[in-house]
Amino acid sequence: MKKSILATAAISLCISLLFAVNSVEVPRYQKNKDVLIDNKLGLMWQDNLAGKRIEKDWYGAKEYCRNLSLAGNTDWRLPNYNEMMSVMDYKKQKPVIHNAFKNTVSAFHWSSERVYANNSLSWAINFAYGNSHYFPKTEAKDIYVLCVRDGLK
């Protein structure tokens, strides 16, 4: 009888520990040298010092990401509009880039999406205020580049 009660208690304890381990919440972002891993969306973001100084036109931004070799990966790209908006922290009084990003500037960053009504324009996201605006694809001053890659899930 005692062995049965002890066995039942041990099994209950193991099950409780298993659920406790599985219920631990994984942080949204995880820093790994020069990249930031988005555990929610399965993306890897560039977060190296170049992010504070690379300003390019839209064409140059796409080329920069396509040629980027970072963290042993060469399949980087310019993020789309929704991916860019996903890194904004909306819990603040005004939306800003999530504080996990250490090497970005509070300014406009190119997205890969063009304005459908005018192919010469593309969308950029302002990391200082969380708003978006379109610019001529040939605009290079004060529009920064942040690259992303897929495939972590």
Tab-separated table of C-alpha atoms in Angstrom:
chain	number	residue	atom	x	y	z
A	1	MET	CA	0.000	0.000	0.000
A	2	LYS	CA	2.798	2.436	0.967
A	3	LYS	CA	4.699	1.612	-2.224
A	4	SER	CA	1.576	2.328	-4.293
A	5	ILE	CA	1.044	5.709	-2.619
A	6	LEU	CA	4.727	6.595	-3.044
A	7	ALA	CA	4.675	5.550	-6.692
A	8	THR	CA	1.546	7.619	-7.334
A	9	ALA	CA	3.097	10.626	-5.579
A	10	ALA	CA	6.308	10.247	-7.596
A	11	ILE	CA	4.373	10.071	-10.875
A	12	SER	CA	2.333	13.141	-9.895
A	13	LEU	CA	5.514	15.025	-9.055
A	14	CYS	CA	7.093	14.076	-12.398
A	15	ILE	CA	4.008	15.195	-14.321
A	16	SER	CA	3.908	18.488	-12.384
A	17	LEU	CA	7.585	19.115	-13.132
A	18	LEU	CA	7.063	18.287	-16.800
A	19	PHE	CA	4.231	20.827	-17.076
A	20	ALA	CA	6.248	23.415	-15.142
A	21	VAL	CA	9.192	23.037	-17.536
A	22	ASN	CA	6.939	23.233	-20.596
A	23	SER	CA	5.155	26.345	-19.327
A	24	VAL	CA	8.332	28.442	-19.082
A	25	GLU	CA	7.929	31.316	-21.507
A	26	VAL	CA	10.680	31.774	-24.064
A	27	PRO	CA	11.719	35.424	-24.507
A	28	ARG	CA	10.627	37.075	-27.749
A	29	TYR	CA	14.164	38.117	-28.735
A	30	GLN	CA	17.453	36.401	-28.104
A	31	LYS	CA	20.796	38.144	-28.773
A	32	ASN	CA	23.491	36.066	-30.444
A	33	LYS	CA	26.588	38.143	-31.241
A	34	ASP	CA	25.687	40.381	-34.212
A	35	VAL	CA	22.140	39.077	-34.708
A	36	LEU	CA	18.859	39.070	-32.864
A	37	ILE	CA	16.701	35.959	-33.056
A	38	ASP	CA	12.940	36.476	-33.049
A	39	ASN	CA	11.615	33.355	-31.323
A	40	LYS	CA	8.004	34.274	-32.093
A	41	LEU	CA	8.275	34.750	-35.853
A	42	GLY	CA	11.301	32.558	-36.540
A	43	LEU	CA	13.338	35.378	-38.068
A	44	MET	CA	16.942	36.426	-37.583
A	45	TRP	CA	17.619	40.166	-37.609
A	46	GLN	CA	20.848	42.000	-38.280
A	47	ASP	CA	21.972	43.762	-35.080
A	48	ASN	CA	25.593	44.718	-35.667
A	49	LEU	CA	27.270	48.134	-35.643
A	50	ALA	CA	26.659	48.593	-39.371
A	51	GLY	CA	22.972	49.075	-38.528
A	52	LYS	CA	23.798	52.469	-37.063
A	53	ARG	CA	25.504	53.834	-40.148
A	54	ILE	CA	24.254	52.215	-43.362
A	55	GLU	CA	22.083	54.695	-45.293
A	56	LYS	CA	21.190	53.766	-48.861
A	57	ASP	CA	18.536	54.244	-51.473
A	58	TRP	CA	16.015	51.398	-51.815
A	59	TYR	CA	17.951	49.681	-54.570
A	60	GLY	CA	21.174	49.912	-52.585
A	61	ALA	CA	19.395	48.600	-49.479
A	62	LYS	CA	18.172	45.516	-51.336
A	63	GLU	CA	21.646	44.946	-52.766
A	64	TYR	CA	23.292	45.450	-49.354
A	65	CYS	CA	21.064	42.791	-47.744
A	66	ARG	CA	21.484	40.403	-50.678
A	67	ASN	CA	25.293	40.653	-50.301
A	68	LEU	CA	25.400	40.613	-46.493
A	69	SER	CA	27.384	37.809	-44.869
A	70	LEU	CA	26.664	37.774	-41.141
A	71	ALA	CA	26.663	35.088	-38.436
A	72	GLY	CA	27.687	32.481	-41.010
A	73	ASN	CA	24.666	33.214	-43.216
A	74	THR	CA	24.431	34.727	-46.692
A	75	ASP	CA	20.657	34.536	-47.305
A	76	TRP	CA	19.758	37.970	-45.934
A	77	ARG	CA	17.063	40.179	-47.464
A	78	LEU	CA	15.267	43.463	-46.953
A	79	PRO	CA	12.269	42.837	-44.642
A	80	ASN	CA	8.693	43.382	-45.754
A	81	TYR	CA	6.372	45.967	-44.227
A	82	ASN	CA	4.729	43.593	-41.711
A	83	GLU	CA	8.065	42.218	-40.537
A	84	MET	CA	9.314	45.761	-39.960
A	85	MET	CA	6.195	46.679	-37.985
A	86	SER	CA	6.530	43.492	-35.904
A	87	VAL	CA	9.717	44.781	-34.228
A	88	MET	CA	7.958	47.853	-32.870
A	89	ASP	CA	7.155	47.948	-29.143
A	90	TYR	CA	3.596	49.234	-28.775
A	91	LYS	CA	3.597	49.070	-24.965
A	92	LYS	CA	5.325	52.442	-24.731
A	93	GLN	CA	3.576	55.802	-24.850
A	94	LYS	CA	4.660	56.029	-28.473
A	95	PRO	CA	5.674	52.987	-30.529
A	96	VAL	CA	9.451	52.599	-30.833
A	97	ILE	CA	11.829	49.904	-31.994
A	98	HIS	CA	11.956	47.088	-29.422
A	99	ASN	CA	14.735	47.668	-26.888
A	100	ALA	CA	16.273	44.279	-27.737
A	101	PHE	CA	17.732	45.952	-30.844
A	102	LYS	CA	20.985	47.583	-29.765
A	103	ASN	CA	22.428	48.664	-33.115
A	104	THR	CA	19.686	50.590	-34.859
A	105	VAL	CA	18.936	54.274	-35.077
A	106	SER	CA	15.629	55.986	-34.375
A	107	ALA	CA	14.967	56.909	-37.979
A	108	PHE	CA	13.312	55.578	-41.132
A	109	HIS	CA	14.332	52.104	-42.367
A	110	TRP	CA	13.459	50.678	-45.776
A	111	SER	CA	10.959	47.872	-46.211
A	112	SER	CA	11.000	45.711	-49.326
A	113	GLU	CA	7.509	46.780	-50.344
A	114	ARG	CA	6.835	49.297	-53.028
A	115	VAL	CA	3.832	51.600	-53.159
A	116	TYR	CA	1.418	49.796	-55.469
A	117	ALA	CA	0.005	52.953	-56.994
A	118	ASN	CA	3.472	54.225	-57.868
A	119	ASN	CA	6.320	51.809	-58.575
A	120	SER	CA	8.931	54.537	-58.030
A	121	LEU	CA	8.046	54.733	-54.300
A	122	SER	CA	8.659	52.300	-51.443
A	123	TRP	CA	7.569	52.114	-47.802
A	124	ALA	CA	9.862	52.876	-44.884
A	125	ILE	CA	9.171	52.480	-41.151
A	126	ASN	CA	10.183	55.121	-38.622
A	127	PHE	CA	11.748	53.402	-35.600
A	128	ALA	CA	11.379	56.594	-33.543
A	129	TYR	CA	7.572	56.814	-33.757
A	130	GLY	CA	6.273	53.595	-35.310
A	131	ASN	CA	4.796	55.339	-38.323
A	132	SER	CA	5.375	54.540	-41.959
A	133	HIS	CA	5.863	56.763	-44.973
A	134	TYR	CA	6.742	56.251	-48.602
A	135	PHE	CA	9.800	57.696	-50.281
A	136	PRO	CA	11.231	57.691	-53.788
A	137	LYS	CA	13.308	54.538	-54.191
A	138	THR	CA	16.226	56.767	-55.155
A	139	GLU	CA	16.139	58.623	-51.792
A	140	ALA	CA	19.253	57.746	-49.783
A	141	LYS	CA	19.619	60.420	-47.117
A	142	ASP	CA	18.486	59.422	-43.617
A	143	ILE	CA	16.908	56.109	-44.656
A	144	TYR	CA	18.654	53.183	-43.028
A	145	VAL	CA	18.942	49.478	-43.755
A	146	LEU	CA	18.091	46.566	-41.471
A	147	CYS	CA	18.340	43.057	-42.918
A	148	VAL	CA	16.484	39.891	-41.960
A	149	ARG	CA	16.569	36.210	-42.846
A	150	ASP	CA	14.009	33.376	-42.661
A	151	GLY	CA	14.029	29.806	-41.675
A	152	LEU	CA	14.430	29.523	-37.930
A	153	LYS	CA	11.215	27.561	-37.406
